[in-house]
């Protein structure tokens, strides 16, 4: 019997469903160097490279060529391109781009739902040496305009359902030369039909050889804390994505892997495309609207083995109740991972109980280009911790003056610059880029602490940490305690200015099905936190909400709660969910 609420989940490599790719964290860390793994990503003989070649075309020499790269589940059917298909189609698309004047360094943006053309065009863009970017398909015209304007995009690839939104802002985008439209489409001025162009394009293309540090793609951040930043990444990122996919997500050649992140965000690119492709792994893409039942069915039908998702999705599944899960066979699952937001212990325990496995939390950012801190299959999980730095990555907790702090002290979560997937630019904003680097460290903007065993624990975004009656309280800790209350589905916690205490803790709570707001429930929740956590950390104020404001990638936007509470303007809302 598994204990219901273990604080530590012990691992014994021999008892796991499969021997993990990384069996011993400590020894891997001891003599790790990226250079020693360079062969795994196959640079060209001139020491140049192209991430699209690493991800796809190099597999043409091996049996991976015939493997399905993606099972794309659309509302109306499925598509199953192999690695060879993607190599050939992206060659064609690269030819289309070159024919229409795309050159190294040009920005080419993809504004598509999760369809095959998205993957093909991303790879095709990389092959030409241009800079690829994706825009989440739910973006409205304003969000679209901001990003296309800021980046000076030359070409946008979209479909007939989304094209209106591009048309809406096109007259204000003088640098946008062409709009390529997928599906059944008759092009007008400045427009091209994807299908027609592809039909007449050659499937041979000389992939452009790039310097490892040449720019490959740029992605805008999630906008959780403010205006999204256009973060630029290089071809060489893929070495880190390749190795972290292998050691942290633990993908093996026969895995069926499902990364639920949309390719509009960095997780969907780094771990929904570059990392798994480079490892030659078959992935699932579900292009349909979320429902817990559909998701369980995908795992059941496709025998998914490795599942990389986000706390918001896990909480949604928890909210729907576990009865639906019981209808499906989920026994194919072998390894679970989560990213994007703090993973509440409650979510881990839920996974243990209903999926028989623990979610492995990991931490990174758009700016970091890949996972930097993680829980590994071979390593004990301390429930609530983000785990330990990837071998080759140095993380530390430093104070505002750049002094490294001892274990068990809260401070800035910082990284030693120089890991291969570190951003190289914030588009149009050198000042912003420079502001990340101080005293020889990359400052993440998150607050955390490290324990005596080297595990890192998330406290909150620097801006979200609450100062109440002389104490610093991390919203994550309070939110995690709140969701352990049987009535609470989701919680967002802020500091509300208060004359007496500096700030008081206010919690916004969405209830589980079958619970109704009441003063008694408020009092009960407050009592629950007081006894669970600490007297000073309980929310003096509680407000029940139907839902909490979230980014389109599912992160709770505490700044929106705070601005609403204080009657202040909310700022950039381009990534706010409807
Ligand atoms: P913006 O930078 O525009 O405000 P964002 O920070 O949400 O948006 P992302 O780069 O998508 O944009 O997210 C990175 C952030 O997500 C991290 O800095 C951290 O705050 C949070 N995060 C990611 N993974 C974890 C995790 N495992 N635990 C806690 N927080 C996490
Ligand atoms: Mg950020």
Coordinates of C-alpha atoms and ligand atoms in Angstrom, one line a residue:
X1 CA 0.0 0.0 0.0
X2 CA 1.3 3.5 -0.8
X3 CA 1.0 5.9 2.0
X4 CA -1.6 8.5 1.0
X5 CA 0.3 11.7 1.7
X6 CA 4.0 11.0 1.7
X7 CA 6.3 13.9 2.2
X8 CA 9.1 12.0 0.4
X9 CA 8.6 9.6 -2.5
X10 CA 11.4 7.1 -2.4
X11 CA 12.9 5.8 -5.7
X12 CA 14.6 2.6 -6.3
X13 CA 15.9 2.4 -9.8
X14 CA 15.4 -1.4 -9.9
X15 CA 11.7 -1.0 -9.0
X16 CA 10.7 1.5 -11.7
X17 CA 8.7 0.4 -14.7
X18 CA 11.8 1.0 -16.8
X19 CA 15.4 1.7 -16.0
X20 CA 15.7 5.4 -16.5
X21 CA 18.2 7.0 -18.9
X22 CA 19.8 8.8 -16.0
X23 CA 20.4 6.3 -13.2
X24 CA 22.6 8.3 -10.9
X25 CA 22.2 12.0 -10.6
X26 CA 25.3 12.6 -8.4
X27 CA 27.8 10.9 -10.7
X28 CA 26.3 12.5 -13.8
X29 CA 26.7 15.9 -12.1
X30 CA 30.3 15.2 -11.1
X31 CA 32.0 15.3 -14.5
X32 CA 29.3 16.7 -16.7
X33 CA 30.2 18.7 -19.8
X34 CA 28.0 19.7 -22.7
X35 CA 30.9 19.2 -25.0
X36 CA 31.1 15.6 -24.2
X37 CA 27.6 15.2 -25.5
X38 CA 28.1 17.3 -28.7
X39 CA 28.1 14.1 -30.9
X40 CA 24.6 13.4 -29.8
X41 CA 23.3 16.4 -31.8
X42 CA 25.5 15.9 -34.9
X43 CA 26.9 19.2 -36.0
X44 CA 27.8 19.4 -39.7
X45 CA 31.5 18.7 -40.6
X46 CA 32.1 22.5 -40.7
X47 CA 31.1 22.6 -37.0
X48 CA 28.0 24.6 -38.1
X49 CA 24.5 23.2 -37.4
X50 CA 20.8 23.6 -37.9
X51 CA 18.3 22.7 -35.3
X52 CA 15.9 21.4 -37.9
X53 CA 18.5 19.0 -39.2
X54 CA 19.2 17.8 -35.6
X55 CA 15.5 17.4 -34.9
X56 CA 14.4 15.7 -38.1
X57 CA 16.7 15.2 -41.1
X58 CA 19.5 13.4 -39.4
X59 CA 17.1 10.6 -38.6
X60 CA 16.8 9.8 -42.4
X61 CA 20.0 7.8 -41.9
X62 CA 18.4 5.5 -39.3
X63 CA 15.2 3.4 -38.9
X64 CA 13.6 6.4 -37.0
X65 CA 12.9 7.7 -40.5
X66 CA 9.9 5.5 -40.8
X67 CA 8.6 6.2 -37.3
X68 CA 5.5 8.3 -36.8
X69 CA 6.7 11.6 -35.4
X70 CA 3.3 12.9 -34.5
X71 CA -0.2 11.5 -34.0
X72 CA -2.2 14.7 -34.5
X73 CA -5.7 14.3 -33.2
X74 CA -8.0 16.9 -34.8
X75 CA -11.8 17.3 -34.2
X76 CA -12.4 15.6 -37.6
X77 CA -9.7 12.9 -37.8
X78 CA -6.0 12.2 -37.3
X79 CA -2.8 12.7 -39.2
X80 CA 0.4 10.7 -38.6
X81 CA 3.4 12.2 -40.3
X82 CA 6.6 10.2 -40.0
X83 CA 10.0 11.8 -39.5
X84 CA 10.6 11.3 -43.2
X85 CA 7.4 13.1 -44.1
X86 CA 8.3 16.0 -41.9
X87 CA 11.8 16.2 -43.4
X88 CA 10.4 16.2 -46.9
X89 CA 7.5 18.6 -46.2
X90 CA 9.7 21.1 -44.4
X91 CA 12.2 21.0 -47.3
X92 CA 9.3 22.0 -49.5
X93 CA 8.2 24.8 -47.2
X94 CA 11.8 26.1 -46.9
X95 CA 11.8 26.3 -50.7
X96 CA 8.5 28.3 -50.6
X97 CA 10.0 30.7 -48.2
X98 CA 13.2 31.2 -50.1
X99 CA 11.2 31.7 -53.3
X100 CA 9.4 34.6 -51.6
X101 CA 12.6 36.3 -50.4
X102 CA 13.0 35.0 -46.9
X103 CA 16.6 35.3 -45.7
X104 CA 18.7 34.5 -42.7
X105 CA 17.5 36.6 -39.7
X106 CA 14.0 37.4 -41.1
X107 CA 11.2 36.8 -38.7
X108 CA 8.6 34.4 -39.9
X109 CA 5.6 33.9 -37.6
X110 CA 3.1 31.0 -37.4
X111 CA -0.4 31.7 -36.3
X112 CA -2.1 28.3 -36.5
X113 CA -4.0 25.8 -34.5
X114 CA -2.1 22.6 -33.6
X115 CA -2.2 21.2 -37.1
X116 CA 0.5 19.5 -39.2
X117 CA 1.3 22.7 -41.1
X118 CA 2.5 24.3 -37.8
X119 CA 5.2 21.7 -37.3
X120 CA 6.2 21.7 -40.9
X121 CA 6.5 25.4 -41.2
X122 CA 8.4 25.8 -38.0
X123 CA 11.0 23.3 -39.3
X124 CA 11.0 24.9 -42.7
X125 CA 11.7 28.3 -41.3
X126 CA 14.7 27.0 -39.3
X127 CA 16.1 25.3 -42.4
X128 CA 16.2 28.7 -44.2
X129 CA 18.1 30.4 -41.3
X130 CA 15.2 32.7 -40.6
X131 CA 13.9 33.2 -37.1
X132 CA 10.7 31.2 -36.4
X133 CA 8.0 32.2 -34.0
X134 CA 4.6 30.9 -32.9
X135 CA 1.5 32.8 -31.9
X136 CA -1.1 31.1 -29.7
X137 CA -4.2 30.5 -31.9
X138 CA -6.6 32.1 -29.4
X139 CA -4.9 35.5 -29.7
X140 CA -7.1 38.4 -30.8
X141 CA -6.0 41.2 -33.1
X142 CA -4.4 43.4 -30.4
X143 CA -2.2 40.6 -29.1
X144 CA -1.3 39.7 -32.6
X145 CA -0.5 43.3 -33.6
X146 CA 1.8 43.9 -30.6
X147 CA 3.9 40.8 -31.4
X148 CA 4.1 41.2 -35.2
X149 CA 4.8 44.9 -34.8
X150 CA 7.5 44.4 -32.2
X151 CA 9.3 41.7 -34.1
X152 CA 8.9 43.3 -37.6
X153 CA 7.7 39.9 -39.0
X154 CA 8.0 39.6 -42.7
X155 CA 5.7 36.6 -43.2
X156 CA 2.8 35.2 -41.3
X157 CA 1.4 31.7 -41.8
X158 CA -2.2 31.3 -40.8
X159 CA -5.4 29.4 -41.8
X160 CA -8.8 30.5 -43.1
X161 CA -10.3 30.6 -39.7
X162 CA -7.7 32.9 -38.2
X163 CA -6.9 35.0 -41.2
X164 CA -9.5 37.7 -40.4
X165 CA -7.5 38.7 -37.3
X166 CA -4.4 39.2 -39.3
X167 CA -6.3 41.2 -42.0
X168 CA -7.6 43.3 -39.2
X169 CA -4.2 44.7 -38.3
X170 CA -2.3 44.2 -41.5
X171 CA -2.5 47.8 -42.7
X172 CA -0.6 48.8 -39.6
X173 CA 2.2 46.4 -40.2
X174 CA 4.3 47.8 -43.1
X175 CA 7.0 45.1 -42.6
X176 CA 4.6 42.3 -43.1
X177 CA 5.1 41.3 -46.8
X178 CA 3.1 38.1 -47.2
X179 CA 0.4 36.1 -45.5
X180 CA 0.5 32.4 -46.3
X181 CA -2.9 30.7 -45.7
X182 CA -3.3 26.9 -45.3
X183 CA -6.4 25.0 -46.5
X184 CA -8.8 25.7 -49.3
X185 CA -7.9 29.3 -50.2
X186 CA -7.8 31.7 -53.1
X187 CA -5.0 34.2 -52.5
X188 CA -5.4 37.9 -53.1
X189 CA -2.8 40.7 -53.1
X190 CA 0.1 39.9 -50.7
X191 CA -1.3 36.5 -50.0
X192 CA -0.3 33.0 -50.8
X193 CA -2.0 29.6 -50.7
X194 CA 0.1 27.2 -48.6
X195 CA -1.2 24.2 -50.5
X196 CA -0.6 25.6 -54.0
X197 CA 2.9 26.8 -53.1
X198 CA 3.7 23.4 -51.5
X199 CA 2.4 21.6 -54.6
X200 CA 4.9 23.2 -56.9
X201 CA 7.9 23.3 -54.5
X202 CA 10.8 20.9 -54.7
X203 CA 11.3 18.5 -51.8
X204 CA 15.1 19.0 -52.0
X205 CA 16.6 21.7 -50.0
X206 CA 20.1 22.6 -48.9
X207 CA 19.6 23.2 -45.2
X208 CA 21.4 26.5 -44.3
X209 CA 24.4 25.9 -42.1
X210 CA 24.2 28.1 -39.1
X211 CA 26.7 29.0 -36.3
X212 CA 25.5 27.3 -33.1
X213 CA 24.9 30.8 -31.6
X214 CA 22.9 32.1 -34.6
X215 CA 19.3 33.0 -33.8
X216 CA 16.7 30.2 -34.5
X217 CA 13.5 31.1 -32.9
X218 CA 11.9 33.7 -30.7
X219 CA 8.9 33.4 -28.3
X220 CA 7.0 35.9 -26.3
X221 CA 6.7 35.1 -22.6
X222 CA 3.4 34.3 -21.0
X223 CA 2.6 37.8 -19.7
X224 CA 1.9 36.7 -16.2
X225 CA 3.8 39.6 -14.6
X226 CA 3.5 42.2 -17.3
X227 CA 4.0 42.9 -20.9
X228 CA 5.3 39.8 -22.8
X229 CA 9.0 39.9 -23.8
X230 CA 10.2 38.6 -27.2
X231 CA 12.8 36.2 -26.1
X232 CA 15.3 35.1 -28.7
X233 CA 17.0 31.7 -28.8
X234 CA 19.7 30.0 -30.9
X235 CA 20.1 26.7 -32.8
X236 CA 22.5 25.4 -30.1
X237 CA 19.6 25.4 -27.6
X238 CA 18.8 22.0 -28.9
X239 CA 21.7 20.3 -27.2
X240 CA 20.2 21.2 -23.8
X241 CA 16.7 20.3 -25.0
X242 CA 17.9 17.0 -26.3
X243 CA 19.6 16.0 -23.1
X244 CA 16.9 17.2 -20.7
X245 CA 14.3 15.4 -22.8
X246 CA 16.4 12.3 -22.4
X247 CA 17.3 12.6 -18.7
X248 CA 14.4 14.4 -17.2
X249 CA 11.4 13.4 -19.3
X250 CA 13.2 10.1 -19.7
X251 CA 12.1 9.3 -23.2
X252 CA 13.1 5.9 -24.6
X253 CA 12.8 4.9 -28.2
X254 CA 9.5 3.0 -27.8
X255 CA 7.7 5.7 -25.8
X256 CA 4.5 7.4 -26.7
X257 CA 5.0 10.8 -25.4
X258 CA 2.4 13.5 -24.8
X259 CA 3.4 17.1 -24.1
X260 CA 0.1 18.9 -23.6
X261 CA 1.6 22.4 -23.9
X262 CA 0.5 24.5 -27.0
X263 CA 3.3 25.2 -29.4
X264 CA 2.4 28.9 -28.9
X265 CA 4.4 28.7 -25.7
X266 CA 8.0 27.7 -25.1
X267 CA 7.1 24.3 -23.6
X268 CA 5.3 23.3 -26.8
X269 CA 8.4 24.2 -28.8
X270 CA 11.2 23.0 -26.6
X271 CA 9.5 19.8 -25.4
X272 CA 6.6 19.4 -27.9
X273 CA 8.9 19.6 -30.9
X274 CA 12.7 20.1 -30.7
X275 CA 13.5 17.9 -27.7
X276 CA 11.4 14.8 -28.6
X277 CA 12.1 15.0 -32.3
X278 CA 15.8 15.2 -31.7
X279 CA 15.4 12.0 -29.6
X280 CA 13.4 10.4 -32.4
X281 CA 10.3 9.9 -30.2
X282 CA 6.7 9.5 -31.3
X283 CA 4.5 12.3 -29.8
X284 CA 0.8 12.9 -29.4
X285 CA -0.7 16.3 -30.3
X286 CA -4.3 16.8 -29.3
X287 CA -5.7 19.8 -31.3
X288 CA -9.1 19.6 -29.7
X289 CA -10.6 21.5 -26.8
X290 CA -9.8 20.2 -23.4
X291 CA -12.0 17.9 -21.5
X292 CA -10.8 15.6 -18.7
X293 CA -12.6 12.7 -20.4
X294 CA -11.0 13.3 -23.8
X295 CA -7.6 13.4 -22.2
X296 CA -8.1 10.1 -20.3
X297 CA -9.3 8.6 -23.6
X298 CA -6.2 9.8 -25.4
X299 CA -4.0 8.0 -22.8
X300 CA -6.1 4.9 -23.1
X301 CA -6.3 4.8 -26.9
X302 CA -2.7 5.7 -27.7
X303 CA -1.2 3.9 -24.8
X304 CA 0.7 7.1 -23.7
X305 CA 3.7 6.3 -21.6
X306 CA 5.2 9.7 -20.7
X307 CA 3.0 12.6 -20.0
X308 CA 4.3 16.2 -19.6
X309 CA 1.6 18.6 -18.5
X310 CA 0.9 21.6 -16.2
X311 CA -0.6 22.1 -12.8
X312 CA -3.6 23.9 -14.2
X313 CA -4.5 20.8 -16.3
X314 CA -4.0 18.5 -13.3
X315 CA -6.2 20.7 -11.2
X316 CA -8.9 20.7 -13.9
X317 CA -8.8 16.9 -13.9
X318 CA -9.0 16.9 -10.1
X319 CA -11.9 19.2 -10.3
X320 CA -13.8 16.9 -12.6
X321 CA -13.4 14.1 -10.2
X322 CA -11.6 10.7 -10.4
X323 CA -14.6 8.7 -11.4
X324 CA -14.1 9.5 -15.1
X325 CA -10.5 8.3 -14.8
X326 CA -11.8 4.9 -13.7
X327 CA -13.5 4.3 -17.0
X328 CA -10.2 4.2 -18.9
X329 CA -7.1 2.1 -18.8
X330 CA -4.3 4.4 -17.9
X331 CA -1.8 1.6 -17.0
X332 CA 0.4 2.4 -20.0
X333 CA 1.6 5.6 -18.1
X334 CA 5.2 5.2 -16.9
X335 CA 6.5 8.7 -16.1
X336 CA 4.7 12.0 -15.4
X337 CA 6.1 15.5 -15.3
X338 CA 4.7 19.0 -14.8
X339 CA 5.8 22.6 -15.5
X340 CA 4.6 26.2 -15.7
X341 CA 3.4 26.9 -12.2
X342 CA 4.1 25.6 -8.8
X343 CA 2.9 22.1 -8.5
X344 CA 0.8 21.8 -5.3
X345 CA 1.6 18.7 -3.2
X346 CA -2.1 17.9 -3.4
X347 CA -1.7 17.3 -7.1
X348 CA 1.1 14.9 -6.6
X349 CA -0.9 12.9 -4.0
X350 CA -3.8 12.9 -6.4
X351 CA -1.6 11.4 -9.1
X352 CA -0.3 8.8 -6.8
X353 CA -3.8 7.7 -5.8
X354 CA -5.5 7.9 -9.2
X355 CA -2.7 7.3 -11.7
X356 CA -0.4 5.3 -9.6
X357 CA 2.5 7.6 -10.4
X358 CA 3.9 10.9 -9.1
X359 CA 4.1 14.0 -11.2
X360 CA 7.7 15.2 -11.4
X361 CA 7.8 19.0 -11.1
X362 CA 10.4 20.9 -13.0
X363 CA 11.2 24.6 -13.3
X364 CA 12.3 26.8 -16.2
X365 CA 11.3 29.9 -18.1
X366 CA 10.9 31.1 -21.7
X367 CA 14.2 32.8 -21.1
X368 CA 16.0 29.7 -20.1
X369 CA 15.0 27.7 -23.3
X370 CA 14.9 24.4 -21.4
X371 CA 14.4 22.8 -18.0
X372 CA 17.0 23.9 -15.5
X373 CA 15.7 22.4 -12.2
X374 CA 14.0 19.1 -12.1
X375 CA 12.9 16.0 -10.3
X376 CA 14.4 13.0 -12.0
X377 CA 13.0 9.5 -12.3
X378 CA 16.0 8.1 -10.4
X379 CA 15.9 10.6 -7.6
X380 CA 13.7 10.7 -4.5
X381 CA 11.0 13.4 -4.7
X382 CA 10.5 15.7 -1.8
X383 CA 6.9 16.6 -2.3
X384 CA 6.5 20.3 -3.0
X385 CA 10.1 20.8 -4.2
X386 CA 11.1 21.6 -7.8
X387 CA 14.1 19.2 -7.5
X388 CA 17.7 19.8 -8.3
X389 CA 19.6 21.6 -11.1
X390 CA 20.3 19.7 -14.3
X391 CA 23.9 18.4 -14.3
X392 CA 25.9 21.2 -16.0
X393 CA 23.6 23.9 -14.6
X394 CA 24.6 25.9 -11.5
X395 CA 21.7 27.3 -9.5
X396 CA 21.9 29.3 -6.3
X397 CA 19.9 31.5 -4.0
X398 CA 21.4 35.0 -3.7
X399 CA 20.4 38.1 -2.0
X400 CA 19.8 41.5 -3.7
X401 CA 23.5 42.3 -3.5
X402 CA 24.6 39.1 -5.3
X403 CA 25.7 37.3 -2.2
X404 CA 25.1 33.5 -2.2
X405 CA 22.8 32.6 0.7
X406 CA 23.1 29.5 2.8
X407 CA 20.6 26.6 2.7
X408 CA 17.1 27.2 4.1
X409 CA 17.3 31.0 3.4
X410 CA 14.8 32.5 1.0
X411 CA 16.3 34.7 -1.8
X412 CA 16.5 35.2 -5.6
X413 CA 16.6 32.1 -7.6
X414 CA 19.6 32.6 -9.9
X415 CA 21.6 30.7 -12.4
X416 CA 25.2 30.9 -13.5
X417 CA 25.0 32.2 -17.1
X418 CA 26.3 30.1 -20.0
X419 CA 24.0 27.1 -20.1
X420 CA 23.5 26.4 -23.9
X421 CA 19.8 27.3 -24.2
X422 CA 20.1 30.7 -22.4
X423 CA 18.3 33.4 -24.3
X424 CA 20.6 35.7 -26.3
X425 CA 18.4 38.7 -26.7
X426 CA 15.1 40.3 -25.7
X427 CA 13.8 41.6 -29.0
X428 CA 14.0 45.4 -29.3
X429 CA 14.8 45.7 -25.6
X430 CA 18.5 45.6 -24.7
X431 CA 17.9 47.3 -21.4
X432 CA 15.4 44.5 -20.4
X433 CA 17.9 41.8 -21.5
X434 CA 20.7 43.4 -19.5
X435 CA 18.5 43.7 -16.4
X436 CA 18.5 39.9 -16.0
X437 CA 22.2 39.8 -15.4
X438 CA 23.8 41.1 -12.2
X439 CA 26.9 40.3 -10.2
X440 CA 27.7 37.4 -12.5
X441 CA 24.3 35.7 -12.2
X442 CA 21.2 35.4 -14.3
X443 CA 18.4 36.6 -12.0
X444 CA 15.2 34.7 -12.7
X445 CA 12.7 37.0 -11.0
X446 CA 11.5 34.0 -8.9
X447 CA 12.1 33.6 -5.1
X448 CA 13.1 30.3 -3.7
X449 CA 15.2 28.5 -1.2
X450 CA 17.4 25.5 -1.2
X451 CA 17.5 22.8 1.5
X452 CA 20.5 21.0 3.0
X453 CA 20.3 18.2 0.4
X454 CA 20.3 20.7 -2.6
X455 CA 16.6 20.5 -3.4
X456 CA 15.1 23.8 -4.5
X457 CA 11.7 25.0 -3.2
X458 CA 9.7 27.7 -5.0
X459 CA 8.3 30.6 -2.9
X460 CA 6.7 32.9 -5.5
X461 CA 7.4 35.5 -8.1
X462 CA 9.5 38.3 -6.6
X463 CA 6.6 40.7 -7.1
X464 CA 4.1 38.3 -5.5
X465 CA 5.8 37.6 -2.2
X466 CA 3.7 39.0 0.7
X467 CA 5.1 41.0 3.5
X468 CA 2.7 40.7 6.5
X469 CA 3.4 41.8 10.1
X470 CA 7.1 41.5 9.5
X471 CA 6.9 38.1 7.9
X472 CA 7.5 37.2 4.3
X473 CA 4.9 34.8 3.0
X474 CA 5.1 33.0 -0.4
X475 CA 1.7 32.8 -2.1
X476 CA 2.6 29.2 -3.3
X477 CA 2.7 27.9 0.3
X478 CA -0.7 29.4 1.2
X479 CA -2.3 28.3 -2.1
X480 CA -1.0 24.8 -1.7
X481 CA -2.5 24.6 1.8
X482 CA -5.7 26.0 0.5
X483 CA -6.2 23.4 -2.2
X484 CA -5.8 20.7 0.4
X485 CA -9.1 21.8 1.9
X486 CA -11.8 19.5 0.6
X487 CA -13.9 22.3 -0.8
X488 CA -11.2 24.2 -2.7
X489 CA -10.4 23.6 -6.3
X490 CA -8.2 26.6 -7.0
X491 CA -6.7 29.4 -5.1
X492 CA -4.9 32.7 -5.9
X493 CA -3.3 34.6 -3.0
X494 CA -2.2 38.2 -2.9
X495 CA -0.9 40.7 -0.4
X496 CA -3.4 43.5 0.2
X497 CA -2.0 46.8 1.6
X498 CA -3.0 47.3 5.2
X499 CA -2.2 50.0 7.7
X500 CA -1.6 47.8 10.6
X501 CA 0.2 44.8 9.0
X502 CA 1.8 46.3 6.0
X503 CA -0.1 43.7 3.9
X504 CA -2.7 41.2 4.8
X505 CA -3.2 37.9 2.9
X506 CA -6.2 37.8 0.7
X507 CA -7.3 34.5 -1.0
X508 CA -9.4 34.2 -4.1
X509 CA -11.0 30.8 -4.2
X510 CA -12.8 28.7 -6.8
X511 CA -14.8 25.9 -5.2
X512 CA -15.1 22.3 -6.2
X513 CA -18.3 20.9 -7.7
X514 CA -20.9 20.4 -5.0
X515 CA -19.7 23.2 -2.7
X516 CA -21.4 26.6 -2.3
X517 CA -19.9 29.9 -0.9
X518 CA -20.9 30.7 2.6
X519 CA -19.5 32.5 5.7
X520 CA -19.2 29.2 7.5
X521 CA -17.1 27.8 4.7
X522 CA -14.8 30.9 4.9
X523 CA -14.3 30.4 8.6
X524 CA -13.7 26.8 8.1
X525 CA -11.0 27.4 5.5
X526 CA -9.4 30.0 7.6
X527 CA -9.3 27.6 10.6
X528 CA -7.9 24.9 8.3
X529 CA -5.0 27.1 7.2
X530 CA -4.2 28.4 10.7
X531 CA -3.8 24.9 12.0
X532 CA -2.1 23.5 8.9
X533 CA 0.3 26.3 8.1
X534 CA 0.8 29.1 10.6
X535 CA -1.3 31.7 12.4
X536 CA 0.3 34.6 10.4
X537 CA -0.1 32.9 7.1
X538 CA -3.9 32.5 7.0
X539 CA -5.9 34.6 4.6
X540 CA -7.7 37.3 6.6
X541 CA -9.9 37.9 3.6
X542 CA -11.4 35.3 1.3
X543 CA -13.4 36.0 -1.8
X544 CA -15.1 33.2 -3.7
X545 CA -15.0 33.3 -7.5
X546 CA -16.4 31.1 -10.2
X547 CA -13.0 31.0 -11.8
X548 CA -9.6 32.7 -11.4
X549 CA -8.0 35.0 -14.0
X550 CA -5.4 32.9 -15.9
X551 CA -3.1 33.3 -18.8
X552 CA -4.0 31.3 -21.8
X553 CA -1.4 28.8 -20.8
X554 CA -3.2 28.3 -17.5
X555 CA -1.2 30.3 -15.0
X556 CA -3.0 32.2 -12.3
X557 CA -2.5 35.9 -12.8
X558 CA -2.1 37.3 -9.4
X559 CA -1.3 40.7 -10.7
X560 CA -4.9 40.9 -12.2
X561 CA -6.4 39.9 -8.8
X562 CA -4.3 42.5 -7.1
X563 CA -5.1 45.3 -9.6
X564 CA -8.8 44.5 -9.4
X565 CA -8.6 44.5 -5.6
X566 CA -6.9 47.9 -5.6
X567 CA -8.9 49.4 -8.4
X568 CA -5.8 49.9 -10.5
X569 CA -5.4 49.5 -14.3
X570 CA -4.6 45.9 -15.1
X571 CA -1.9 46.5 -17.8
X572 CA -1.3 44.1 -20.6
X573 CA -4.1 41.6 -20.8
X574 CA -3.2 40.1 -24.2
X575 CA -2.6 36.7 -22.7
X576 CA -5.6 36.7 -20.4
X577 CA -7.9 33.8 -20.9
X578 CA -11.5 34.7 -22.0
Ligands
LIG1 P1 6.1 36.8 -17.9 O1 7.5 36.6 -17.9 O2 5.6 37.4 -19.2 O3 5.5 37.5 -16.7 P2 5.8 34.0 -17.3 O4 7.0 34.3 -16.4 O5 4.7 33.3 -16.7 O6 5.3 35.4 -17.9 P3 7.0 31.9 -18.7 O7 8.4 32.0 -19.2 O8 6.1 31.1 -19.5 O9 6.4 33.3 -18.6 O10 7.0 31.2 -17.3 C1 8.1 31.1 -16.4 C2 7.7 31.2 -15.0 O11 6.7 30.2 -14.6 C3 8.8 31.1 -14.0 O12 9.5 32.2 -13.8 C4 8.0 30.7 -12.7 O13 7.5 31.9 -12.1 C5 6.8 29.9 -13.3 N1 7.1 28.5 -13.2 C6 7.5 27.6 -14.2 N2 7.7 26.4 -13.7 C7 7.5 26.4 -12.4 C8 7.5 25.5 -11.4 N3 7.8 24.2 -11.6 N4 7.3 25.9 -10.1 C9 7.0 27.2 -9.9 N5 6.9 28.1 -10.8 C10 7.2 27.8 -12.1
LIG2 MG1 8.7 35.5 -16.6

